[in-house]
XYZ file of C-alpha atoms in Angstrom:
436
model
C 247.321 90.112 -0.470
C 244.720 89.145 -3.142
C 245.272 85.719 -1.575
C 244.083 86.752 1.997
C 241.816 89.830 0.349
C 239.753 85.530 -0.865
C 239.464 84.587 2.823
C 238.463 88.236 4.018
C 236.345 87.512 1.812
C 235.887 84.007 2.821
C 235.291 84.574 6.269
C 232.791 88.311 6.588
C 231.282 87.698 3.490
C 232.880 90.940 2.350
C 236.104 92.253 1.472
C 236.469 94.783 4.334
C 237.663 98.449 4.211
C 239.464 97.829 7.485
C 240.718 94.529 5.234
C 241.990 96.977 2.817
C 243.479 99.094 4.261
C 245.367 96.738 6.739
C 245.775 95.541 3.284
C 249.130 97.091 2.250
C 250.696 94.565 5.296
C 249.691 91.495 4.261
C 251.931 90.046 6.709
C 250.037 91.365 9.254
C 246.610 91.241 8.238
C 247.244 87.387 7.868
C 247.534 87.490 11.558
C 244.830 90.128 12.228
C 242.430 87.962 10.675
C 243.131 84.544 11.646
C 242.843 86.543 15.657
C 239.903 87.685 14.984
C 238.691 84.630 12.915
C 238.950 82.753 15.822
C 237.967 85.123 18.644
C 234.991 85.129 17.186
C 234.235 82.090 15.292
C 236.412 79.432 17.143
C 236.533 77.199 19.832
C 236.190 78.689 22.772
C 233.930 78.391 25.997
C 230.768 81.698 24.718
C 228.071 81.301 22.252
C 228.660 83.034 18.777
C 225.524 85.654 19.727
C 227.493 86.498 23.183
C 230.900 87.215 21.009
C 229.400 89.198 18.711
C 227.358 91.219 21.545
C 230.004 92.093 23.684
C 231.992 93.368 20.127
C 229.272 95.695 20.360
C 229.740 96.573 23.601
C 233.121 97.476 23.004
C 233.042 99.952 20.024
C 230.189 101.442 21.789
C 232.471 102.654 24.102
C 233.978 104.950 21.387
C 230.584 105.166 19.708
C 232.334 103.148 16.378
C 229.219 102.776 14.869
C 230.866 100.794 11.799
C 231.778 98.179 13.616
C 228.729 97.505 15.810
C 226.717 97.834 12.585
C 228.930 94.828 10.956
C 228.341 93.593 14.469
C 224.684 93.632 14.333
C 225.340 92.049 11.055
C 227.191 88.893 12.630
C 225.133 88.657 15.391
C 221.967 87.813 13.711
C 223.630 85.794 11.559
C 224.639 83.514 14.813
C 221.392 83.400 15.618
C 221.059 86.310 18.074
C 217.969 87.813 19.444
C 216.631 90.709 17.558
C 215.418 91.690 21.362
C 219.072 92.543 21.855
C 220.171 94.911 19.450
C 217.194 97.777 21.391
C 219.749 98.036 23.481
C 222.080 97.087 26.727
C 218.771 96.855 28.679
C 217.180 93.850 26.697
C 219.985 92.101 27.709
C 220.278 88.613 29.687
C 222.160 90.036 33.276
C 224.885 87.725 32.673
C 225.906 89.874 29.646
C 224.751 93.147 31.200
C 227.040 92.292 34.248
C 230.012 92.331 31.981
C 229.906 96.337 31.518
C 231.550 97.702 34.239
C 234.824 95.775 32.577
C 234.595 96.882 29.104
C 234.063 100.572 30.821
C 236.804 100.395 32.897
C 239.555 98.611 30.440
C 238.844 100.882 27.321
C 239.284 104.216 29.440
C 240.748 103.636 31.975
C 242.432 100.006 32.531
C 244.196 100.971 36.398
C 241.097 100.897 37.420
C 240.416 97.241 37.453
C 240.730 95.411 40.341
C 240.398 92.039 41.391
C 237.299 92.812 42.648
C 235.406 93.465 39.343
C 236.233 89.974 38.465
C 235.185 88.710 41.619
C 231.642 90.127 40.810
C 231.405 88.286 37.709
C 232.207 84.527 38.812
C 229.229 84.373 41.905
C 226.294 84.545 42.125
C 223.444 84.000 40.046
C 224.360 84.676 36.853
C 228.371 83.767 37.419
C 230.909 83.375 34.596
C 233.708 80.865 34.531
C 237.358 82.135 34.423
C 237.729 80.843 30.734
C 234.506 82.819 29.660
C 235.950 85.973 31.162
C 239.269 85.820 29.763
C 236.992 85.161 25.687
C 235.277 88.063 26.821
C 238.211 90.281 27.539
C 240.311 89.090 24.164
C 236.991 90.157 22.625
C 236.825 93.413 24.614
C 240.471 94.552 23.949
C 239.950 93.585 20.323
C 237.372 96.068 19.916
C 238.063 98.316 21.520
C 241.693 99.086 19.997
C 240.364 98.313 16.391
C 238.130 101.522 17.166
C 240.816 103.245 17.493
C 242.387 102.324 14.130
C 238.973 102.437 12.000
C 239.073 106.252 13.679
C 242.644 107.243 12.923
C 243.069 105.657 9.266
C 239.494 107.616 8.660
C 237.847 104.081 7.537
C 234.548 105.145 5.594
C 231.479 102.979 6.460
C 230.762 100.286 4.048
C 228.362 100.708 1.055
C 225.488 98.485 2.737
C 225.866 100.242 5.761
C 223.865 104.074 6.857
C 226.032 106.719 5.251
C 227.816 103.996 3.425
C 229.226 105.506 -0.279
C 227.234 106.406 -2.837
C 228.418 107.442 -5.889
C 225.059 109.472 -6.542
C 224.475 111.833 -9.382
C 223.171 115.496 -8.340
C 219.916 114.771 -9.989
C 219.220 112.123 -7.721
C 220.341 112.861 -4.558
C 217.270 116.372 -5.384
C 215.236 113.443 -5.738
C 216.105 111.537 -2.788
C 215.768 115.190 -0.360
C 212.052 115.571 -2.449
C 211.304 112.297 -1.154
C 212.825 112.422 2.448
C 211.170 115.947 3.220
C 207.898 114.637 1.857
C 207.479 111.258 3.860
C 206.585 112.193 7.342
C 208.926 109.858 9.688
C 212.015 110.853 7.490
C 214.341 107.552 7.583
C 217.804 107.980 9.351
C 219.192 105.415 7.272
C 219.224 107.045 4.685
C 222.081 109.632 2.956
C 220.084 112.337 1.917
C 223.657 114.069 -0.145
C 226.055 113.004 -1.719
C 228.309 111.030 1.476
C 231.359 111.538 -0.157
C 231.198 114.623 1.679
C 231.631 113.624 4.901
C 235.250 113.079 5.531
C 235.527 117.025 4.548
C 232.794 118.048 6.652
C 233.390 116.179 9.198
C 236.804 118.224 10.222
C 234.865 122.022 10.484
C 235.057 121.702 13.809
C 238.933 120.553 13.508
C 241.267 123.093 14.978
C 243.562 124.105 12.242
C 246.783 123.546 11.358
C 249.697 123.137 13.711
C 251.684 126.156 12.453
C 255.159 124.534 13.723
C 256.750 122.362 10.113
C 256.971 119.291 11.212
C 260.269 117.723 11.699
C 261.371 116.098 8.123
C 262.983 112.755 8.037
C 266.186 113.806 7.573
C 266.113 115.493 10.882
C 264.657 111.879 11.917
C 267.024 110.279 10.676
C 269.730 111.302 12.229
C 268.121 112.207 15.814
C 267.665 107.904 15.491
C 271.504 107.750 14.337
C 272.651 110.028 16.908
C 270.780 108.282 19.712
C 272.190 104.902 18.067
C 275.876 106.126 18.883
C 275.280 107.677 22.412
C 276.719 104.237 25.061
C 276.339 106.764 28.511
C 274.103 104.278 30.729
C 271.617 105.995 32.028
C 270.822 105.293 36.014
C 267.500 103.691 37.389
C 266.848 106.986 39.132
C 267.703 109.198 35.880
C 265.317 106.624 33.822
C 262.145 106.584 36.339
C 262.798 110.363 36.640
C 262.594 111.250 32.600
C 258.884 108.454 32.479
C 257.621 110.505 34.793
C 258.799 113.777 33.035
C 257.006 112.421 29.681
C 253.083 110.760 31.720
C 253.709 114.242 32.441
C 254.233 116.248 29.440
C 251.202 114.022 27.928
C 248.880 115.066 30.116
C 249.377 118.588 29.147
C 249.100 118.023 24.877
C 245.642 118.283 24.129
C 243.809 116.001 21.605
C 242.433 116.732 18.364
C 239.164 117.531 17.995
C 236.055 118.551 19.869
C 233.785 116.131 21.795
C 231.003 114.594 19.752
C 228.020 116.691 20.932
C 225.432 113.800 21.096
C 225.452 110.477 20.827
C 223.125 109.059 18.073
C 219.905 106.470 19.293
C 221.331 103.907 17.979
C 224.367 104.238 19.860
C 223.542 105.457 22.916
C 221.865 102.355 23.424
C 224.550 100.304 23.677
C 226.377 102.890 25.960
C 226.600 103.235 29.498
C 227.840 106.372 31.575
C 228.692 108.167 28.401
C 230.321 110.113 30.402
C 233.171 108.290 31.388
C 236.084 109.007 29.478
C 239.724 108.838 29.169
C 241.700 110.962 32.291
C 245.065 111.485 31.820
C 247.431 108.649 33.938
C 249.301 111.244 35.712
C 246.106 112.753 36.956
C 244.839 109.627 38.212
C 244.584 110.970 42.081
C 246.601 109.549 45.266
C 249.311 107.946 42.935
C 249.959 105.933 45.606
C 246.994 104.117 45.152
C 247.982 103.731 42.069
C 251.411 102.569 41.442
C 253.088 102.955 37.368
C 252.733 99.477 35.901
C 256.211 98.476 35.917
C 256.407 95.479 32.598
C 259.071 94.046 34.849
C 256.347 92.792 37.356
C 254.149 91.970 35.226
C 254.874 91.774 30.977
C 252.685 89.949 28.432
C 255.685 87.939 27.140
C 256.242 85.787 31.062
C 253.373 86.428 32.173
C 249.898 87.225 30.438
C 251.027 85.442 27.570
C 250.623 81.834 29.248
C 247.807 82.682 31.484
C 245.542 83.410 28.723
C 247.000 80.279 26.633
C 245.892 78.106 29.761
C 242.473 79.643 29.839
C 241.431 80.190 26.741
C 243.419 77.234 24.428
C 245.398 78.621 21.660
C 244.840 82.314 21.667
C 248.201 83.388 22.683
C 249.713 82.317 20.135
C 247.715 83.861 17.863
C 248.024 87.382 20.207
C 251.676 87.024 20.598
C 251.923 86.380 16.550
C 250.128 89.762 15.511
C 251.880 91.377 18.320
C 255.612 91.058 17.602
C 254.660 91.156 13.787
C 252.963 94.549 14.321
C 256.169 95.674 16.112
C 258.692 93.955 14.073
C 257.254 94.836 11.007
C 259.662 97.389 8.814
C 260.984 96.935 5.076
C 263.578 99.170 6.400
C 262.199 102.619 4.722
C 261.218 106.044 6.035
C 259.310 107.589 2.744
C 261.383 107.532 -0.208
C 264.952 106.402 2.059
C 265.506 103.142 1.863
C 268.133 101.059 4.461
C 267.063 102.521 7.318
C 266.975 101.089 10.609
C 263.608 101.975 11.962
C 263.769 100.303 14.947
C 264.048 103.371 17.533
C 261.374 105.003 15.611
C 259.153 101.952 16.328
C 260.125 101.629 19.843
C 259.559 105.116 21.264
C 255.644 104.858 19.510
C 254.893 101.859 21.390
C 256.284 103.217 24.325
C 254.295 105.819 24.337
C 251.228 104.467 23.789
C 251.514 102.612 27.049
C 252.850 105.302 29.113
C 249.375 106.977 28.077
C 248.150 103.814 29.480
C 250.398 104.428 32.941
C 253.006 101.248 31.800
C 256.406 102.042 32.042
C 259.295 99.432 30.757
C 261.694 100.230 33.044
C 264.766 99.807 30.475
C 263.745 102.077 28.109
C 265.472 105.739 28.529
C 261.620 107.630 27.366
C 263.653 110.890 26.709
C 264.040 109.150 23.525
C 260.386 109.654 22.900
C 260.882 113.452 23.270
C 264.055 113.153 20.095
C 261.450 110.954 18.184
C 257.984 111.725 18.658
C 257.519 115.620 17.811
C 254.228 116.994 19.331
C 251.979 116.742 16.563
C 252.366 113.094 16.335
C 252.179 112.601 20.388
C 248.689 114.563 20.009
C 247.393 112.418 17.188
C 248.307 108.902 18.758
C 247.252 110.948 22.081
C 243.906 111.689 20.649
C 243.647 107.990 18.802
C 244.387 105.278 21.422
C 242.522 107.986 24.196
C 239.841 109.136 21.825
C 239.957 107.495 18.541
C 235.834 109.047 18.438
C 237.367 112.387 17.762
C 240.017 111.545 15.242
C 239.125 112.249 11.387
C 240.635 111.676 8.256
C 241.824 114.715 8.257
C 243.688 114.745 11.068
C 245.611 111.460 9.548
C 246.709 113.876 6.215
C 248.161 116.249 8.775
C 250.718 114.055 10.748
C 253.486 111.983 9.441
C 253.721 114.586 6.159
C 256.319 113.415 4.617
C 255.543 109.468 5.313
C 254.010 107.371 2.880
C 250.353 105.924 3.343
C 251.169 102.606 4.356
C 253.535 103.768 6.638
C 251.507 106.148 8.287
C 248.674 102.729 8.275
C 251.484 100.944 9.500
C 251.848 103.542 12.748
C 248.278 103.606 13.490
C 248.850 99.350 13.677
C 251.070 100.153 17.149
C 248.389 101.997 18.175
C 246.149 99.126 17.515
C 248.347 96.544 18.739
C 250.396 98.234 21.806
C 247.183 99.791 23.357
C 245.449 95.827 23.426
C 248.285 94.519 24.903
C 248.286 97.450 27.360
C 244.722 96.254 28.230
C 245.082 93.017 28.295
C 248.257 92.689 30.445
C 246.045 95.072 33.058
C 243.060 92.716 33.080
C 245.173 89.672 33.447
C 247.464 90.790 36.134
C 243.805 91.573 37.576
C 242.968 87.681 37.085
C 246.319 86.520 37.777
C 245.167 88.400 41.115
C 242.077 86.403 42.163
C 243.299 83.903 41.312
C 245.829 83.529 43.522
C 244.342 85.067 46.470
């Protein structure tokens, strides 16, 4: 872990908080750092300033000031035009044209169609297909990273506005006086000890669920029972169980309230703020948008080779990262050892993709109800679809018997399963554009 932290520091000129939290799982952090370094700094069709600006646009969809601040610094270090940081109205038309794809992938990836790709690749400020795919990889990486940042309660870095300031109360009082006496109160100086943020940011959260959590012992018993079942379900029954989970997920609420007002330094990168996640089960005329069946277009059989063809080597990095997050296990659950957690992991991974309209034909979705209880479903749905509403308090409320490293692993699966879902929607669309 120490060696990886050194790598992260050399890569980013800092050991950022995201890397520190991921440090619970060094094998994963290794793949994450390699992938992020490659898409932002390695060989690829997009210029470096574009890459960081696309990252800002992606983080803007979830109002993630943490990632926006880091990427703004990187953008300037790469010689980016400071004028662009004033907002979307100041960027070249070519970049501006990417915004529709950014918005759709972040919230309702099933709405992406080949006319969106066509619009980018034709006309005066056109993109090459390789550039489109590079941009899509950056967008999906940062959308899903927003999920991780919020669901783990990652705080601002020390040098960012709102970062930790270990000040005495006297200093805070002096700062308040200075602030109130200055005519234009600077936005970026915290006037109080921001260590309170974690406590105060959750005042409006709904009260803790009253029903007791299903304990680890019960969960292990359920996994054992499922592994002993031998009867096979018919394809019709499996389809019915998927629809059942899909409809139930539409009834599950989310944590927190909608953010009231977007700060000006974020809203300048946000267009059509009202376009947010809508339950896949409520997508209107379902004949228009059928469920995405992984058997028809999967990452392993289709997406991986297409992305590698259009953007050299990135497929291998992404594939390793997906597999590491999915297969990661130390055979522990809470304090128990020698536990086979594969069913629990698969239930979480497939539930996340179900929220985005993706169905694995060979999976019995009945297992999700047995293994993922309602409070965890609420947390996962919020982290995946409304990350900006999740606070550290919500993280503390779920999986109360689990260790921090295990909860972080659940959030890594949210990150990777979501990213894979967005990517296969996008790559299937690119494939349709290329073949028709």
